[in-house]
Structure formats: C-alpha cells, structure tokens
Amino acid sequence: MDRRKFVTGLGAAAAAAGAIPASADASASLRSTGADDAPTRGRSEFDPVERSIAELQDAQAQGAATSELLTSAYLQRIERLNRKGPRLGAVLAVNPDAVHIARDLDRERTQGKIRGPLHGIPILLKDNIETRDPLPTTAGSLALVSARHSQDSPMAARLRAAGAVFIGKANLSEWANFRSTRSTSGWSGVGGQTRCPYNPARNPSGSSSGPGSAVSANLCAAAIGTETDGSVLAPASINGLVGMKPTVGLVSSEGIVPISSRQDTAGPMTRSVADAAVMLAVMAAPRPDWSGVRLPLEPVPKGLKLGVMQSPPSTHPQVARQSQQWLELLRREGFTLVDIPTPSQWPSLWDLELEVLLYDFKADLNAYLARLHGTVPVHTLADLIAFNREHATAEMPYFGQELFEQSQARGSRDSPEYRQALHRLLDAADTKGLAAIFYHHRIDALVASGNGPAELIDHVWGDRYENSGGWPPMCSAAAIAGYPSLTVPAGMVDGLPVGIQFVARRLEEDTLLRIGLSFERAMKGRRQPLLA
C-alpha cells in the first residue's frame, strides 16, 4: 500500500471514530470562530477527567476551556496523585515551559490559527523520546540525566506541529526493560517505581508503564509509549487503555533511545480508539506540519473475517471465560470468526528473539550514545555497564544488568551467528507464522485475549509474567515481523482491567482501528480507576 494512501485511510479511521470533525481540511474544520475563543484563564469549572481529545477540542472552540486551563488541571492532578496520594510515580519530570506553551497556543487560537487536531491538547511522552524542552531524555537511567537536546525527535516534532502541549516525561522501566531478566516493570533509577492506578500495590507493566498509569489516571489527555515487544500493548491492557503498536517504520524511531532499530516503534496510549486514531494519524503524517492528510468520514466496516488465536496457558481463568463472551460480541457485530492453530514454532519465539536483540541492542545503543557527543558520562554499552557498577546502590538495588553483559559479549551484526539467528526468528514469526496465517486463512485480522489482570509489584523476584495474563504469541510475532497490533479494554477481573488484542497486516492500521472501534462501542470496557 502507498504510504500516503495509507495515511489518508488512517485519517478516515480517525474521522469515523469521531476523533476529529469530518472535513477535507483538518485545519479548516478546527478553525476557531472568533468571539467565542476569548481567553478563559481562571475558568476552573471545566473538568478534563475522562474527556476525549474531541471533547477537549470542542471545549476550547466553545470557550469552555483554554489550553492553559487544561494544562494547569493536569499538572494539578500530577501534583496530587503522582508523588502524593497513591504515589503513582507515573510522571518522571514536568515540563517547566508547559503553561507558557499552552498560553501561546491559546493566543494563536484567538487569532484564528489552529495548528492541527491536537491544538492545545496536553500529552506526556515516555522518557526515552527526545524533545527540545528543558528536560533530559534519560531512559530512566542516571547515566543520561545530563542528556539535553536542541530539537525534537521527528515523531515529537509532528505532535508539536499539530498543537500538542508536552507537559512532561513519563516514567518507564529503565532502558525500556532491557537490562535484566529479573527486572520489576515500572522501576527506573531516575523515577523510582510506577504503580497501577487501579491498585497501587500492583505492577502497571512495562516498559511504557508511566504512560499507561498516567493516561489511565487522567494525568494527561493521552501519551506516547514505545514498544520493541509488548511495551505499549501490555501496559495499555493492564491499565484499562487502548494501545496501538503501529507497523514498524510507519512512525520514525529517530531520536528514541533504542533497543533494536529493526523492531522499535512509538505508539499512542489513550482512553479510546478515537483518540488513538487521531494521535497515530498525526504521528504518521507525511509532513511535520500535518498538511497533505485528508479526513473523509467513512463507516466502520462490517463482515470482516477474524482469526481467533488460542489464549496462552497462563491466562487467568476469569479472562478465559470472559473471552468467550468477547468473541460472541464480535459475532453479533457482524464479524466472521475462525479458529487458527498456533504455529508450531511460536513457543520458541522469545528465546529466538532474545538472541537477536542482544546483538541489536549493542549495535544500536552504541550508535545512539555516540550521537550525544560527550554530553553524558557514557559513550558505549561497556561504559554503561561500568557506570552501573560504580553506582550500584542507586542503579541496581533490586536487579542487575545481565542482559547488558550478555549483549556486550555478542559480536557484530555482520557475524554469521547473527544472520542465522535473525533468519530463524523471521522465519518463525513471519514466513511460517503471520504471513502464512493471513495467506492460507484469508483473514482480515487476528484476535486473542490480552494482558491482565495486573500482578503485584515484587522487588524480590521481579516480574512473574505468568500472573499477568500471559502474552499472546501473535503479538510477539507481530512485534518481531513489524505488523501492527491493537489492544482495547475488555472488562475487569476483581477490579483490575483486562484487554483484547488484534493484529493486522502491515499498514492495515485503519482496518485495525475500525475493528477496535466496533468492539469498543459494543463492549464499553473502559472503567475509570477510583483514586483517593
């Protein structure tokens, strides 16, 4: 599919979802009306909690709120809930320029200038995404606390050009959870422990734990996470959110602290499919200024064929029972369902993937650190290993860095060992996996139960993934092969969210979002966490 045609389709999905007005010109459709856009600083009656991006845009257009008011409201919630109250630890740092940026956007609105569909919308970015704001990009590591950047990453630049207000950086599992096999998701040396807003004793999952917890707790309108394998989908599922992992390469990964340039991607984490659609449409826009994207209104398709994947053995019994109800709901919505056997090689995917990622991480991290031109005390993975040993009390109080050490021991990506391992991995995930499934069964998407309910935080054993709903092998295969994946809230188990997950062919995000929208409208699975 042509990339521009794809983005047009994605915009259509956003319009169909109700995220933005149906118009051929996004800027015109969101243009202010003049008198009604007078500054409303100080109008505290507007509450942004659980409001969609479209509702926040309408509130600004009608004069019920300003970007400054929205930004201040979210910053107040961060102050009240992040380091106080339930101490969610979801926000690692607040942008000191956020209110000033919001005022400038309000001024533009009064002058009739609307940058795009995110004009004045406060969002958080995972703290492995570079921005030009006066904040470091740390990946949660004390080794990068001095890393400042003079320009936005290309993906962040598109969000800013569309009018987003970056109110801060979200916490994460340090180094995107690629440091130890015994790590506790949501913990970083810089930000400490992130907690699940539904129960602060429970793990929000990783590595986009901060964005997941923050969006669910309404500390922002939406957030951007990143994923190599599961790091958007898992925390979105476990925190009652929509999470979209796009086709690898659709969204630029430049300026994002890497694990693997071959698998890494950023993706939106939101409270609705509509919000995910508009966020992704901006992130994937062909130009940073949001031009060239048409947004026609199109209906959600019916009669699509979905392949049902078996849930992993570790799935919670209540999730297994509920998932049969989810499938029946999809049938009632007009989808045709067919059972798909699990490919024989998929049980070995994680072991195959880890071997390849150990090579990727060494090469890509060394290249990334070299970009920082000596502004940080580490220049290579070897330096980082030494830094952690020297600062073990702060950096390794709960778990070590054996993945770093294993990666450092690997050779280059030119080695026969790497090429052979990569061939085996892609053969299992794609050639004899997803590609074969889509070809032989003629399906439009795959579906399986997702992650959840959340497990307890455990700094002794680390993550015990068998207690958090498992991880659908189809989503790991999609991460490895670069296919898009989506998770949508599907209900609760003992007060904790669980999700359903979908996978489509590459560049079929628009179809995937429409499937998710159909399920979301029928299921209404999102539940707001009750926070003291």
CSV table of C-alpha atoms in Angstrom, one decimal, residues 74-454:
chain,number,residue,atom,x,y,z
A,74,TYR,CA,-3.5,18.0,34.5
A,75,LEU,CA,-0.5,19.5,36.3
A,76,GLN,CA,-2.6,19.8,39.5
A,77,ARG,CA,-3.6,16.1,39.1
A,78,ILE,CA,0.1,15.2,38.7
A,79,GLU,CA,0.9,17.0,41.9
A,80,ARG,CA,-1.9,15.4,43.8
A,81,LEU,CA,-1.6,11.8,42.6
A,82,ASN,CA,1.9,11.3,41.3
A,83,ARG,CA,4.2,11.8,44.3
A,84,LYS,CA,1.4,12.2,46.8
A,85,GLY,CA,-1.8,10.3,47.5
A,86,PRO,CA,-1.4,6.9,45.8
A,87,ARG,CA,2.1,7.9,44.7
A,88,LEU,CA,1.7,6.6,41.2
A,89,GLY,CA,5.2,7.6,40.1
A,90,ALA,CA,4.0,7.7,36.5
A,91,VAL,CA,5.4,11.2,35.7
A,92,LEU,CA,9.2,11.4,35.9
A,93,ALA,CA,9.5,15.1,35.2
A,94,VAL,CA,7.2,18.0,34.5
A,95,ASN,CA,7.9,20.5,31.6
A,96,PRO,CA,8.6,23.9,33.2
A,97,ASP,CA,7.5,25.6,30.0
A,98,ALA,CA,4.2,23.7,29.6
A,99,VAL,CA,1.9,26.6,30.8
A,100,HIS,CA,3.8,29.1,28.7
A,101,ILE,CA,3.4,26.9,25.6
A,102,ALA,CA,-0.3,26.5,26.4
A,103,ARG,CA,-0.8,30.3,26.6
A,104,ASP,CA,0.9,30.7,23.2
A,105,LEU,CA,-1.4,28.2,21.7
A,106,ASP,CA,-4.4,30.0,23.3
A,107,ARG,CA,-3.2,33.2,21.7
A,108,GLU,CA,-2.9,31.5,18.3
A,109,ARG,CA,-6.5,30.3,18.7
A,110,THR,CA,-7.8,33.8,19.4
A,111,GLN,CA,-6.1,34.9,16.2
A,112,GLY,CA,-7.8,32.2,14.2
A,113,LYS,CA,-4.8,29.9,13.8
A,114,ILE,CA,-5.3,26.2,14.6
A,115,ARG,CA,-2.2,24.1,14.1
A,116,GLY,CA,-4.0,20.8,13.8
A,117,PRO,CA,-6.1,18.2,15.6
A,118,LEU,CA,-4.1,18.3,18.8
A,119,HIS,CA,-4.1,22.1,19.2
A,120,GLY,CA,-3.8,22.8,22.9
A,121,ILE,CA,-4.0,19.2,24.0
A,122,PRO,CA,-1.7,18.3,26.9
A,123,ILE,CA,0.1,15.0,26.5
A,124,LEU,CA,3.0,13.0,28.1
A,125,LEU,CA,5.9,11.4,26.3
A,126,LYS,CA,7.8,8.3,27.6
A,127,ASP,CA,11.2,9.5,28.8
A,128,ASN,CA,13.1,7.7,26.0
A,129,ILE,CA,11.8,10.2,23.4
A,130,GLU,CA,13.9,13.3,22.7
A,131,THR,CA,12.3,16.7,22.8
A,132,ARG,CA,13.7,20.2,22.8
A,133,ASP,CA,12.0,21.1,26.0
A,134,PRO,CA,14.3,21.9,29.0
A,135,LEU,CA,14.1,18.3,30.2
A,136,PRO,CA,16.7,15.5,29.8
A,137,THR,CA,15.8,12.2,27.9
A,138,THR,CA,17.1,9.7,30.4
A,139,ALA,CA,15.5,6.3,29.5
A,140,GLY,CA,15.2,6.2,33.3
A,141,SER,CA,18.9,5.9,33.8
A,142,LEU,CA,21.1,8.1,36.0
A,143,ALA,CA,23.7,7.8,33.3
A,144,LEU,CA,21.6,10.1,31.0
A,145,VAL,CA,20.4,12.7,33.4
A,146,SER,CA,22.6,15.3,31.6
A,147,ALA,CA,21.3,14.5,28.1
A,148,ARG,CA,19.6,17.6,26.7
A,149,HIS,CA,18.5,18.0,23.1
A,150,SER,CA,18.2,21.1,20.9
A,151,GLN,CA,15.5,19.6,18.7
A,152,ASP,CA,12.5,17.3,18.9
A,153,SER,CA,12.7,13.8,17.6
A,154,PRO,CA,10.8,13.7,14.2
A,155,MET,CA,7.8,12.0,15.8
A,156,ALA,CA,7.7,14.6,18.6
A,157,ALA,CA,8.0,17.3,16.0
A,158,ARG,CA,4.9,16.1,14.3
A,159,LEU,CA,2.9,16.1,17.5
A,160,ARG,CA,4.1,19.6,18.4
A,161,ALA,CA,3.3,20.9,14.9
A,162,ALA,CA,-0.2,19.6,15.3
A,163,GLY,CA,-0.6,21.6,18.5
A,164,ALA,CA,0.2,19.2,21.3
A,165,VAL,CA,1.5,20.5,24.6
A,166,PHE,CA,4.2,18.3,26.1
A,167,ILE,CA,3.5,18.6,29.8
A,168,GLY,CA,6.3,16.3,30.9
A,169,LYS,CA,8.1,13.0,30.6
A,170,ALA,CA,6.6,9.7,31.8
A,171,ASN,CA,8.5,7.2,33.8
A,172,LEU,CA,9.4,3.8,32.3
A,173,SER,CA,11.0,0.5,33.0
A,174,GLU,CA,14.7,1.6,32.9
A,175,TRP,CA,16.3,1.1,29.4
A,176,ALA,CA,12.8,0.0,28.2
A,177,ASN,CA,13.1,-3.1,30.3
A,178,PHE,CA,16.2,-4.5,28.5
A,179,ARG,CA,18.6,-4.6,31.4
A,180,SER,CA,17.8,-7.7,33.5
A,181,THR,CA,15.7,-10.9,33.2
A,182,ARG,CA,14.6,-10.3,36.9
A,183,SER,CA,13.5,-6.7,36.5
A,184,THR,CA,10.5,-5.1,38.0
A,185,SER,CA,8.5,-3.3,35.3
A,186,GLY,CA,7.9,0.3,36.0
A,187,TRP,CA,11.0,0.9,38.0
A,188,SER,CA,13.8,3.2,37.0
A,189,GLY,CA,16.8,4.7,38.7
A,190,VAL,CA,15.6,8.2,37.9
A,191,GLY,CA,11.9,7.8,38.5
A,192,GLY,CA,11.5,5.0,41.1
A,193,GLN,CA,8.5,2.7,40.9
A,194,THR,CA,5.5,3.3,38.8
A,195,ARG,CA,2.2,1.9,40.2
A,196,CYS,CA,-1.1,0.7,38.7
A,197,PRO,CA,-3.8,3.3,39.4
A,198,TYR,CA,-6.4,0.6,40.0
A,199,ASN,CA,-4.3,-0.8,42.9
A,200,PRO,CA,-1.0,0.9,43.8
A,201,ALA,CA,0.3,-2.4,45.1
A,202,ARG,CA,0.2,-3.8,41.6
A,203,ASN,CA,2.5,-3.6,38.7
A,204,PRO,CA,1.5,-1.3,35.7
A,205,SER,CA,3.6,-3.5,33.4
A,206,GLY,CA,6.4,-2.3,31.1
A,207,SER,CA,8.2,-0.7,29.7
A,208,SER,CA,5.7,2.1,28.9
A,209,SER,CA,4.5,1.8,32.5
A,210,GLY,CA,4.5,5.6,33.1
A,211,PRO,CA,2.4,6.5,30.1
A,212,GLY,CA,0.0,3.6,30.9
A,213,SER,CA,-0.5,4.6,34.5
A,214,ALA,CA,-0.7,8.4,33.7
A,215,VAL,CA,-3.3,8.2,30.9
A,216,SER,CA,-5.5,5.8,33.0
A,217,ALA,CA,-5.3,8.1,36.0
A,218,ASN,CA,-6.1,11.2,33.8
A,219,LEU,CA,-2.8,12.9,34.4
A,220,CYS,CA,-2.8,13.9,30.7
A,221,ALA,CA,-5.1,13.7,27.7
A,222,ALA,CA,-3.0,11.0,26.0
A,223,ALA,CA,0.5,9.7,26.0
A,224,ILE,CA,3.1,8.2,23.7
A,225,GLY,CA,4.8,5.0,24.6
A,226,THR,CA,7.4,2.9,22.8
A,227,GLU,CA,7.5,-0.8,22.0
A,228,THR,CA,10.0,-3.4,21.0
A,229,ASP,CA,7.8,-6.3,22.0
A,230,GLY,CA,4.8,-5.7,24.3
A,231,SER,CA,5.8,-2.4,25.8
A,232,VAL,CA,2.8,-0.5,24.5
A,233,LEU,CA,0.2,-3.3,24.4
A,234,ALA,CA,0.9,-4.8,27.9
A,235,PRO,CA,0.7,-1.6,30.0
A,236,ALA,CA,-2.3,-0.4,28.0
A,237,SER,CA,-4.2,-3.6,28.6
A,238,ILE,CA,-3.3,-3.8,32.3
A,239,ASN,CA,-4.2,-0.1,32.8
A,240,GLY,CA,-7.5,-0.2,31.0
A,241,LEU,CA,-6.4,1.7,27.9
A,242,VAL,CA,-6.3,1.5,24.1
A,243,GLY,CA,-2.7,0.9,22.9
A,244,MET,CA,-1.6,1.0,19.3
A,245,LYS,CA,1.7,-0.5,18.1
A,246,PRO,CA,1.9,0.6,14.5
A,247,THR,CA,3.7,-1.0,11.6
A,248,VAL,CA,7.4,-0.8,12.3
A,249,GLY,CA,8.8,2.1,10.2
A,250,LEU,CA,5.5,3.9,9.8
A,251,VAL,CA,6.5,6.2,12.7
A,252,SER,CA,10.1,7.5,12.9
A,253,SER,CA,12.1,6.0,15.7
A,254,GLU,CA,14.9,8.5,15.2
A,255,GLY,CA,15.6,10.3,18.5
A,256,ILE,CA,14.3,7.4,20.6
A,257,VAL,CA,16.7,5.6,22.9
A,258,PRO,CA,16.9,2.2,21.2
A,259,ILE,CA,16.7,-1.5,21.9
A,260,SER,CA,16.5,-2.5,18.2
A,261,SER,CA,16.2,-0.3,15.2
A,262,ARG,CA,14.6,-3.3,13.5
A,263,GLN,CA,11.7,-3.6,15.9
A,264,ASP,CA,11.4,-0.3,17.9
A,265,THR,CA,8.4,1.9,17.3
A,266,ALA,CA,6.4,4.6,19.2
A,267,GLY,CA,2.7,4.2,19.6
A,268,PRO,CA,-0.3,6.1,21.2
A,269,MET,CA,-1.8,5.1,24.6
A,270,THR,CA,-5.2,6.6,25.1
A,271,ARG,CA,-8.6,6.1,26.8
A,272,SER,CA,-10.4,5.5,23.5
A,273,VAL,CA,-9.9,4.1,20.0
A,274,ALA,CA,-10.9,7.5,18.6
A,275,ASP,CA,-8.1,9.2,20.5
A,276,ALA,CA,-5.6,6.6,19.4
A,277,ALA,CA,-6.6,7.1,15.7
A,278,VAL,CA,-6.1,10.8,15.8
A,279,MET,CA,-2.8,10.5,17.6
A,280,LEU,CA,-1.4,8.0,15.2
A,281,ALA,CA,-2.7,10.0,12.2
A,282,VAL,CA,-0.5,12.9,13.4
A,283,MET,CA,2.5,10.7,14.3
A,284,ALA,CA,2.4,9.1,10.8
A,285,ALA,CA,1.6,12.3,8.9
A,286,PRO,CA,3.7,12.6,5.7
A,287,ARG,CA,4.8,16.1,6.7
A,288,PRO,CA,5.6,17.6,10.1
A,289,ASP,CA,3.1,20.4,9.6
A,290,TRP,CA,0.2,18.0,9.3
A,291,SER,CA,-0.5,19.0,5.7
A,292,GLY,CA,-1.4,16.6,2.9
A,293,VAL,CA,-3.8,14.5,5.0
A,294,ARG,CA,-7.5,14.3,4.1
A,295,LEU,CA,-10.0,13.1,6.6
A,296,PRO,CA,-13.2,11.9,4.9
A,297,LEU,CA,-15.9,10.3,7.0
A,298,GLU,CA,-16.2,6.5,6.3
A,299,PRO,CA,-18.3,3.9,8.1
A,300,VAL,CA,-16.8,1.2,10.3
A,301,PRO,CA,-16.6,-1.9,8.0
A,302,LYS,CA,-18.7,-5.0,8.7
A,303,GLY,CA,-18.4,-8.6,7.7
A,304,LEU,CA,-14.7,-8.9,8.2
A,305,LYS,CA,-13.1,-12.2,8.9
A,306,LEU,CA,-11.2,-12.6,12.2
A,307,GLY,CA,-8.8,-15.4,13.1
A,308,VAL,CA,-9.1,-16.5,16.7
A,309,MET,CA,-5.9,-17.4,18.4
A,310,GLN,CA,-5.9,-19.7,21.5
A,311,SER,CA,-5.1,-17.9,24.7
A,312,PRO,CA,-1.8,-18.9,26.4
A,313,PRO,CA,-2.0,-21.5,29.3
A,314,SER,CA,-1.1,-18.7,31.8
A,315,THR,CA,-4.3,-16.8,31.0
A,316,HIS,CA,-6.4,-16.1,34.1
A,317,PRO,CA,-9.4,-18.4,34.4
A,318,GLN,CA,-11.8,-15.4,34.5
A,319,VAL,CA,-10.2,-13.9,31.4
A,320,ALA,CA,-10.6,-17.3,29.6
A,321,ARG,CA,-14.3,-17.3,30.5
A,322,GLN,CA,-14.9,-13.7,29.6
A,323,SER,CA,-13.0,-14.0,26.3
A,324,GLN,CA,-15.8,-16.3,25.0
A,325,GLN,CA,-18.2,-13.5,25.6
A,326,TRP,CA,-16.0,-11.1,23.7
A,327,LEU,CA,-15.9,-13.4,20.7
A,328,GLU,CA,-19.7,-13.7,20.8
A,329,LEU,CA,-20.0,-9.9,20.9
A,330,LEU,CA,-17.8,-9.7,17.8
A,331,ARG,CA,-20.0,-12.2,16.0
A,332,ARG,CA,-23.1,-10.0,16.9
A,333,GLU,CA,-21.2,-7.1,15.5
A,334,GLY,CA,-21.1,-8.9,12.1
A,335,PHE,CA,-17.6,-10.3,12.1
A,336,THR,CA,-16.9,-13.9,10.9
A,337,LEU,CA,-14.7,-15.8,13.3
A,338,VAL,CA,-12.5,-18.8,12.5
A,339,ASP,CA,-10.2,-20.7,14.8
A,340,ILE,CA,-6.5,-20.5,13.9
A,341,PRO,CA,-4.0,-23.1,15.2
A,342,THR,CA,-0.9,-21.8,16.9
A,343,PRO,CA,2.2,-22.2,14.6
A,344,SER,CA,4.5,-24.9,15.9
A,345,GLN,CA,7.5,-22.5,16.1
A,346,TRP,CA,5.8,-19.8,18.2
A,347,PRO,CA,6.5,-21.3,21.6
A,348,SER,CA,10.2,-20.7,20.9
A,349,LEU,CA,9.8,-17.1,19.7
A,350,TRP,CA,11.0,-15.4,22.9
A,351,ASP,CA,14.3,-17.4,23.0
A,352,LEU,CA,14.9,-16.7,19.4
A,353,GLU,CA,14.1,-13.1,19.7
A,354,LEU,CA,16.3,-12.5,22.8
A,355,GLU,CA,19.3,-13.8,21.0
A,356,VAL,CA,18.8,-11.4,18.1
A,357,LEU,CA,18.0,-8.5,20.4
A,358,LEU,CA,21.3,-8.9,22.2
A,359,TYR,CA,23.1,-8.2,19.0
A,360,ASP,CA,20.8,-5.4,18.0
A,361,PHE,CA,21.0,-3.6,21.4
A,362,LYS,CA,24.8,-3.5,21.4
A,363,ALA,CA,25.0,-2.0,17.9
A,364,ASP,CA,22.1,0.4,18.2
A,365,LEU,CA,22.9,1.7,21.7
A,366,ASN,CA,26.5,2.3,20.9
A,367,ALA,CA,25.4,4.3,17.8
A,368,TYR,CA,22.9,6.2,19.9
A,369,LEU,CA,25.3,7.1,22.7
A,370,ALA,CA,27.8,8.3,20.0
A,371,ARG,CA,25.2,10.8,18.9
A,372,LEU,CA,25.3,12.5,22.3
A,373,HIS,CA,28.8,13.9,21.6
A,374,GLY,CA,30.1,13.5,25.1
A,375,THR,CA,27.3,15.3,26.9
A,376,VAL,CA,26.8,12.2,29.1
A,377,PRO,CA,29.4,10.2,31.0
A,378,VAL,CA,28.9,7.0,29.0
A,379,HIS,CA,29.8,6.6,25.3
A,380,THR,CA,29.3,2.9,24.8
A,381,LEU,CA,27.5,-0.1,26.3
A,382,ALA,CA,30.7,-1.1,28.0
A,383,ASP,CA,30.8,2.4,29.7
A,384,LEU,CA,27.2,2.0,30.8
A,385,ILE,CA,28.0,-1.4,32.4
A,386,ALA,CA,30.9,0.2,34.3
A,387,PHE,CA,28.7,3.2,35.3
A,388,ASN,CA,26.1,0.9,36.8
A,389,ARG,CA,28.7,-1.0,38.8
A,390,GLU,CA,30.0,2.3,40.1
A,391,HIS,CA,26.5,3.4,41.1
A,392,ALA,CA,25.1,0.1,42.1
A,393,THR,CA,23.4,1.3,45.2
A,394,ALA,CA,21.2,3.7,43.2
A,395,GLU,CA,21.0,1.8,39.9
A,396,MET,CA,20.9,-1.8,40.9
A,397,PRO,CA,19.2,-2.1,44.3
A,398,TYR,CA,16.7,-4.7,43.1
A,399,PHE,CA,18.1,-6.4,40.0
A,400,GLY,CA,21.2,-6.5,38.0
A,401,GLN,CA,22.3,-6.0,34.4
A,402,GLU,CA,22.9,-9.4,33.0
A,403,LEU,CA,21.2,-8.6,29.6
A,404,PHE,CA,23.7,-5.7,29.2
A,405,GLU,CA,26.5,-8.1,29.9
A,406,GLN,CA,25.2,-10.7,27.6
A,407,SER,CA,24.8,-8.1,24.9
A,408,GLN,CA,28.3,-6.8,25.3
A,409,ALA,CA,29.6,-10.3,24.9
A,410,ARG,CA,28.0,-10.6,21.4
A,411,GLY,CA,29.8,-9.9,18.2
A,412,SER,CA,28.6,-7.6,15.4
A,413,ARG,CA,25.6,-7.8,13.2
A,414,ASP,CA,27.9,-8.8,10.3
A,415,SER,CA,28.6,-12.1,12.0
A,416,PRO,CA,27.2,-15.4,10.6
A,417,GLU,CA,25.7,-16.1,14.0
A,418,TYR,CA,23.6,-13.0,13.9
A,419,ARG,CA,22.4,-13.5,10.4
A,420,GLN,CA,21.5,-17.1,11.1
A,421,ALA,CA,19.6,-16.2,14.3
A,422,LEU,CA,17.7,-13.4,12.5
A,423,HIS,CA,16.8,-15.8,9.7
A,424,ARG,CA,15.4,-18.3,12.1
A,425,LEU,CA,13.5,-15.6,14.0
A,426,LEU,CA,11.8,-14.1,11.0
A,427,ASP,CA,11.0,-17.5,9.5
A,428,ALA,CA,9.2,-18.5,12.7
A,429,ALA,CA,7.4,-15.2,13.3
A,430,ASP,CA,6.6,-14.2,9.8
A,431,THR,CA,7.2,-16.6,6.9
A,432,LYS,CA,5.8,-19.7,8.7
A,433,GLY,CA,3.8,-17.6,11.2
A,434,LEU,CA,1.8,-14.4,10.4
A,435,ALA,CA,2.4,-14.4,6.7
A,436,ALA,CA,1.3,-18.0,6.3
A,437,ILE,CA,-1.7,-17.5,8.6
A,438,PHE,CA,-3.0,-14.4,6.6
A,439,TYR,CA,-2.4,-16.1,3.3
A,440,HIS,CA,-3.9,-19.5,4.0
A,441,HIS,CA,-6.9,-18.5,6.1
A,442,ARG,CA,-7.7,-15.3,4.1
A,443,ILE,CA,-8.5,-13.3,7.3
A,444,ASP,CA,-8.5,-9.6,7.9
A,445,ALA,CA,-7.1,-9.6,11.4
A,446,LEU,CA,-6.2,-11.9,14.3
A,447,VAL,CA,-7.8,-11.7,17.8
A,448,ALA,CA,-6.8,-13.1,21.2
A,449,SER,CA,-7.3,-12.2,24.8
A,450,GLY,CA,-4.7,-9.7,26.0
A,451,ASN,CA,-2.8,-8.9,29.2
A,452,GLY,CA,-4.2,-8.6,32.7
A,453,PRO,CA,-5.1,-8.6,35.5
A,454,ALA,CA,-2.1,-6.9,36.9
